[in-house]
PDB file of C-alpha atoms in Angstrom:
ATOM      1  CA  UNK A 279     -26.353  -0.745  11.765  1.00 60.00           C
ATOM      2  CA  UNK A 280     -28.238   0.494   8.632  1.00 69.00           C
ATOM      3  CA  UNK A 281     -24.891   0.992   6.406  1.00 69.00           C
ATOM      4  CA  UNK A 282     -23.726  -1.853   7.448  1.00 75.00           C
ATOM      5  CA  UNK A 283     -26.566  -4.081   6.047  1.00 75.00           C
ATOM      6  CA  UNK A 284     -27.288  -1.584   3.460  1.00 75.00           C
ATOM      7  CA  UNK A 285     -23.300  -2.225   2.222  1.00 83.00           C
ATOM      8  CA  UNK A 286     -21.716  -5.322   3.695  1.00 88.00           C
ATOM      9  CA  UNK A 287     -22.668  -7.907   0.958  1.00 88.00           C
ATOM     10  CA  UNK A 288     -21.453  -5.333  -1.696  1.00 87.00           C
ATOM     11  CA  UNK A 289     -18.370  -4.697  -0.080  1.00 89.00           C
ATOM     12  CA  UNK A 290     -17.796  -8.155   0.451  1.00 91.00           C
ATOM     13  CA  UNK A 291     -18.319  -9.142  -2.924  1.00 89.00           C
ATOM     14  CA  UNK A 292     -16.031  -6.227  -4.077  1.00 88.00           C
ATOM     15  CA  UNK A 293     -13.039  -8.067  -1.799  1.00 90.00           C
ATOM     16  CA  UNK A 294     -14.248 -11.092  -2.552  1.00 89.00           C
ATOM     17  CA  UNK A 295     -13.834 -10.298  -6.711  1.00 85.00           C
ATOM     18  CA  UNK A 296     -10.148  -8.823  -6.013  1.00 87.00           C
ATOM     19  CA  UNK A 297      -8.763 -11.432  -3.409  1.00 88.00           C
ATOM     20  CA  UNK A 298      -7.724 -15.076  -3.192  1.00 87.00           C
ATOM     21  CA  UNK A 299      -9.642 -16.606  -0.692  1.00 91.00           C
ATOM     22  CA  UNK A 300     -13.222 -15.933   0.938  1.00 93.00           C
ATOM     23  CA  UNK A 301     -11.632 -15.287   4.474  1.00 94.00           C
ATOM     24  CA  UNK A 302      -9.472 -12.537   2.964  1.00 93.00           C
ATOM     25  CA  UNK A 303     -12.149 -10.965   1.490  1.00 94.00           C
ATOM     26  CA  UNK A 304     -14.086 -11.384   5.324  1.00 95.00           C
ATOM     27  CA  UNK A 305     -11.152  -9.841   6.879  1.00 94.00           C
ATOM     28  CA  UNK A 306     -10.670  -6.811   4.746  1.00 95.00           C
ATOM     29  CA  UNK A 307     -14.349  -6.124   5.125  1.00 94.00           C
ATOM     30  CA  UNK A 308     -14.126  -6.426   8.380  1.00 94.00           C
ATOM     31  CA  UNK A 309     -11.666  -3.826   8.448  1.00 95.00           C
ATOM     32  CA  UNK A 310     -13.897  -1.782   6.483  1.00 93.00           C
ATOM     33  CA  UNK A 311     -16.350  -1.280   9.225  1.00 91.00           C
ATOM     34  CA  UNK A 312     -13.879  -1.577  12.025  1.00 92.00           C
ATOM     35  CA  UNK A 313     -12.343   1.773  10.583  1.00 91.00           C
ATOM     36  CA  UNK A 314     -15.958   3.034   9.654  1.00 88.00           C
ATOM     37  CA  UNK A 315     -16.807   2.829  13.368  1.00 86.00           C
ATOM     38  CA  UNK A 316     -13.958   3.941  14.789  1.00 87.00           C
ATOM     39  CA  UNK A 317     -13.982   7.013  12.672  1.00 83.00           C
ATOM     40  CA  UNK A 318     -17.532   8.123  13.186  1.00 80.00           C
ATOM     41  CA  UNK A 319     -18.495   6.105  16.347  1.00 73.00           C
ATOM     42  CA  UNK A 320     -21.977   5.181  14.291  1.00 62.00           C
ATOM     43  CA  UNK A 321     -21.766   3.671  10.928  1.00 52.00           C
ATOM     44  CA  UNK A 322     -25.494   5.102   9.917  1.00 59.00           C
ATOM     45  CA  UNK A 323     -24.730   8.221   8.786  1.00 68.00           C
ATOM     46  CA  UNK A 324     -21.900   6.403   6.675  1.00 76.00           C
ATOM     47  CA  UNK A 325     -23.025   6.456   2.673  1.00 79.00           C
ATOM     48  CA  UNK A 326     -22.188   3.594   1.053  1.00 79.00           C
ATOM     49  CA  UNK A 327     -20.108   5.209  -1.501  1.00 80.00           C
ATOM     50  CA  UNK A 328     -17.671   6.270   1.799  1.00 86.00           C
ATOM     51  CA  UNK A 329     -17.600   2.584   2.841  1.00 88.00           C
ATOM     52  CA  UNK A 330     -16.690   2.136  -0.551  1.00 86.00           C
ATOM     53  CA  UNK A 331     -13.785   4.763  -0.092  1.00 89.00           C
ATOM     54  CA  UNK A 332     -12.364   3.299   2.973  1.00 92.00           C
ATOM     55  CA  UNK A 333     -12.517  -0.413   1.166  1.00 91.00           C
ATOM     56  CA  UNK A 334     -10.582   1.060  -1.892  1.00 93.00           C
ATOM     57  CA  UNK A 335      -7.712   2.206   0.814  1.00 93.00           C
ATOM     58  CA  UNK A 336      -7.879  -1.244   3.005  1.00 95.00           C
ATOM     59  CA  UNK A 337      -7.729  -2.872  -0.062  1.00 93.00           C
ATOM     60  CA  UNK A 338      -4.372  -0.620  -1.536  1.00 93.00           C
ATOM     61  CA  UNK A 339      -3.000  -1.750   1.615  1.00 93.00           C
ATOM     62  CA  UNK A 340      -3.395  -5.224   1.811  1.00 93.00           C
ATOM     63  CA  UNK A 341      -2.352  -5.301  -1.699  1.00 90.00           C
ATOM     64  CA  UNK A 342       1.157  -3.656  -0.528  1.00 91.00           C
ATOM     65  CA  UNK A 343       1.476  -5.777   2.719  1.00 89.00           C
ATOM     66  CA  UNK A 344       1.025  -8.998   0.065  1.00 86.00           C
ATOM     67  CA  UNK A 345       4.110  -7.741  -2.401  1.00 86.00           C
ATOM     68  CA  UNK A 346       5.976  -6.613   0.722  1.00 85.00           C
ATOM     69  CA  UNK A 347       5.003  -9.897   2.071  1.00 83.00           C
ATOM     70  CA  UNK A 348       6.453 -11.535  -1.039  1.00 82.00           C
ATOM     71  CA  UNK A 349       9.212  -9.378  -1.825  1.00 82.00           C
ATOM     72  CA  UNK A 350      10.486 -10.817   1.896  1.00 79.00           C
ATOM     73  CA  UNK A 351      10.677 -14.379   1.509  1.00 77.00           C
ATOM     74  CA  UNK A 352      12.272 -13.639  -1.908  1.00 80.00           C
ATOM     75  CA  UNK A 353      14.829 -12.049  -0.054  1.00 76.00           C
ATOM     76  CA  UNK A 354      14.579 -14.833   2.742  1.00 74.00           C
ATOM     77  CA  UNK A 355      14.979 -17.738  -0.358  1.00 75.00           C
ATOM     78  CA  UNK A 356      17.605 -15.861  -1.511  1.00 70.00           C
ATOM     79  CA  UNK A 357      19.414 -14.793   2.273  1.00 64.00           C
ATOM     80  CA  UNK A 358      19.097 -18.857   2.407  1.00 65.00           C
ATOM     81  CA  UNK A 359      20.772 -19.935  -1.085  1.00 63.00           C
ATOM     82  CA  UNK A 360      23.689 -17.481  -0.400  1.00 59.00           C
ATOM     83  CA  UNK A 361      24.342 -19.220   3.094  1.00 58.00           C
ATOM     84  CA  UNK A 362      24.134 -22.188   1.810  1.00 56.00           C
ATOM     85  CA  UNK A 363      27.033 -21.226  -0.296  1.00 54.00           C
ATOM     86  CA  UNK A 364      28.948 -19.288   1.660  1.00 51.00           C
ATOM     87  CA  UNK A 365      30.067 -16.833  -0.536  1.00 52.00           C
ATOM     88  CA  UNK A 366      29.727 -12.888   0.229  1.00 60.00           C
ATOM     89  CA  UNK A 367      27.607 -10.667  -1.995  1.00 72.00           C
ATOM     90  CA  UNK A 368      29.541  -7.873  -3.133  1.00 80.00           C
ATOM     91  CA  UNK A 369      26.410  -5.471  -2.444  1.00 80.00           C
ATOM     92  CA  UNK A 370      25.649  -6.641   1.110  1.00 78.00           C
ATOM     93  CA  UNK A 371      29.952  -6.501   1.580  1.00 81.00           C
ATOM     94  CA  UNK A 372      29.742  -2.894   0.089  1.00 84.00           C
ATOM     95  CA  UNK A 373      26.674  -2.223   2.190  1.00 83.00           C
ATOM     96  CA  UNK A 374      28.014  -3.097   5.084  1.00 83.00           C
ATOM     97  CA  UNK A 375      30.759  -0.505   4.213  1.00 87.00           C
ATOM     98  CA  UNK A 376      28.656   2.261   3.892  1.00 88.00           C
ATOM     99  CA  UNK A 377      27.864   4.497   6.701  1.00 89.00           C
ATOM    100  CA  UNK A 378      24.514   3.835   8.935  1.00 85.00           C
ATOM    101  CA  UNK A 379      22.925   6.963   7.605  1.00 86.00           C
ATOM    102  CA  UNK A 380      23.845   6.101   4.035  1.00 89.00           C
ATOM    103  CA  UNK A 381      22.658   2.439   4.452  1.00 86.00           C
ATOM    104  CA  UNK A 382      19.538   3.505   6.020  1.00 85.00           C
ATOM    105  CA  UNK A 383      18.094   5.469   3.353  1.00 89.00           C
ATOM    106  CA  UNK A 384      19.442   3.123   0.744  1.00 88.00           C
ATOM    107  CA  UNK A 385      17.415   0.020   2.487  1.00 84.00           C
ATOM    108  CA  UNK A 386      14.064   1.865   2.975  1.00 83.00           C
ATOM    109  CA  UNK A 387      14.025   3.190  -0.107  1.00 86.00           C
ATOM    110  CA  UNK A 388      14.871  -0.140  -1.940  1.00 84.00           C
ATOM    111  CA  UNK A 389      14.741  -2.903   0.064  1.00 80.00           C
ATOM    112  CA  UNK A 390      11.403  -1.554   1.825  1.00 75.00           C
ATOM    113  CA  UNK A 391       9.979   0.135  -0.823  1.00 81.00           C
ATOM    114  CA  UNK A 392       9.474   3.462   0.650  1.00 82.00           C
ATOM    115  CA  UNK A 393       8.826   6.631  -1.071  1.00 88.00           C
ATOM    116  CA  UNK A 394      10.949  10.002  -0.933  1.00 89.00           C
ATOM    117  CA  UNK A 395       8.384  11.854   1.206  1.00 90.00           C
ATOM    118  CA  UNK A 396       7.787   8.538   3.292  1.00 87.00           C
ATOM    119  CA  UNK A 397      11.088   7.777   4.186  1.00 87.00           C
ATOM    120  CA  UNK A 398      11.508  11.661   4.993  1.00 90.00           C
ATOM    121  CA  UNK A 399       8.320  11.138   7.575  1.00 86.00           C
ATOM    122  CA  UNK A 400      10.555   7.950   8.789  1.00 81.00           C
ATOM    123  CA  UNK A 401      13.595   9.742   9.310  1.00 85.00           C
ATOM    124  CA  UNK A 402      12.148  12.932  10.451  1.00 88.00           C
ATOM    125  CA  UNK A 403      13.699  15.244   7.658  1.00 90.00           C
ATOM    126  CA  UNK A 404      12.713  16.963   4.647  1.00 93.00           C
ATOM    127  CA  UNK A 405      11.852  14.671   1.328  1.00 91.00           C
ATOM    128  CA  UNK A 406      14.577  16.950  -0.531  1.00 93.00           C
ATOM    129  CA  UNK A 407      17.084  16.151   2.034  1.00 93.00           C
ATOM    130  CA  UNK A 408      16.311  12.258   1.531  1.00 93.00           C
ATOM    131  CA  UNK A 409      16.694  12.472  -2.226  1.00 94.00           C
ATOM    132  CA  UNK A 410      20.263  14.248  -1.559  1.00 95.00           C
ATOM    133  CA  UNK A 411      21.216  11.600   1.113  1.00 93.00           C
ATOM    134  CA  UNK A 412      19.770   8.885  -1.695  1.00 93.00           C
ATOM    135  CA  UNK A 413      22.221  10.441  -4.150  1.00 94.00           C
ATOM    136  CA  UNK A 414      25.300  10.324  -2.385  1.00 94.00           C
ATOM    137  CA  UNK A 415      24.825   6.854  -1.006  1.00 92.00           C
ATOM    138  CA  UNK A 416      23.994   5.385  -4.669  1.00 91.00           C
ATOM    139  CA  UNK A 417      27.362   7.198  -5.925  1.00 92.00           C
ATOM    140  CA  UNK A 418      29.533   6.134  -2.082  1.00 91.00           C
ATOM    141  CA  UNK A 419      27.586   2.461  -3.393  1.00 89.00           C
ATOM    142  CA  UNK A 420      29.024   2.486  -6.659  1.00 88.00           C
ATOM    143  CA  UNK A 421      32.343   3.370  -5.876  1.00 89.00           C
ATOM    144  CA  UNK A 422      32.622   0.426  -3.372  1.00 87.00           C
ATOM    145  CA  UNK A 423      31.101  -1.835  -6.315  1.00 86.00           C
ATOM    146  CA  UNK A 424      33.783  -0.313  -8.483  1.00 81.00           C
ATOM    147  CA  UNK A 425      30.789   0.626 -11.035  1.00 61.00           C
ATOM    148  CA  UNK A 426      31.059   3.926 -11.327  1.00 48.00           C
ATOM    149  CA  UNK A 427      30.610   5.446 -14.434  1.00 51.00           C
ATOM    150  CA  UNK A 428      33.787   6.795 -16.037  1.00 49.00           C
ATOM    151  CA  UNK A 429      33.486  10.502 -17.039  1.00 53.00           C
ATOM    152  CA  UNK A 430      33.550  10.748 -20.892  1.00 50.00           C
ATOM    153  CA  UNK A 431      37.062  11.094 -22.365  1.00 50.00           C
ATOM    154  CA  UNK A 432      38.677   8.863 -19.329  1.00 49.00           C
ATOM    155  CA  UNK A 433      39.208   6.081 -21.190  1.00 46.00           C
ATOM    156  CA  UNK A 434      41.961   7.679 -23.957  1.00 38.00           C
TER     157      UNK A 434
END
């Protein structure tokens, strides 16, 4: 109960200074001290400088879950205006070519953002395997897009 007076107003006003809205800022320090507790079971012998650790990392997150956020009704606006007129994409036609496994890692890693060693923890393989599987389905996508660089000399 002690950190949590002793730090609340200045993690609060740290949100508060780096979000939108006052409730966001509530929320995330919320968070804070829902993750403080349920790490140590008793926020007292918490330091304020740890609370201030653990806000840095909600905050990173929320951050990410915003541009994800955003990133997906981009894509939604955009899913919408290509409906709307009917024609076919040549990437999502040539993605829907590829194989599953190729597709997969081609998605997460640009559609979802995901690092090499996160999409490796996703897939349950090595990040070195995911960066080979990334290069061949960027060279199997270019083929099918007919964008493949010509090797030097081809064009005589």
């Amino acid at each position: 109960m002690a950190t949590h007076a002793a730090g609340h107003d200045r993690i609060y006003r740290y949100f508060r200074r780096r979000t939108e809205n006052a409730a966001t800022a509530e929320d995330l320090c919320a968070e804070v001290f829902r993750i403080a507790w349920e790490k140590t079971g008793d926020n007292d012998g918490l330091s304020v400088m740890t609370l201030f650790g653990i806000a840095k990392n909600v905050l990173r997150n929320h951050d990410r879950s915003a541009l994800r956020f955003a990133s997906l009704l981009g894509a939604l606006q955009l899913e919408r205006d290509q409906e709307s007129h009917r024609d076919e994409s040549p990437i999502r036609e040539a993605l829907r070519q590829l194989g599953p496994d190729d597709r997969e890692v081609l998605l997460l890693t640009y559609w979802d953002g995901f690092s090499s060693s996160e999409v490796s923890d996703l897939l349950n393989t090595s990040a070195t395997a995911v960066r080979m599987r990334l290069h061949r389905a960027r060279k199997a996508l270019s083929r099918l897009l007919n964008t493949e660089p010509q090797p030097e000399g081809a064009e005589r």
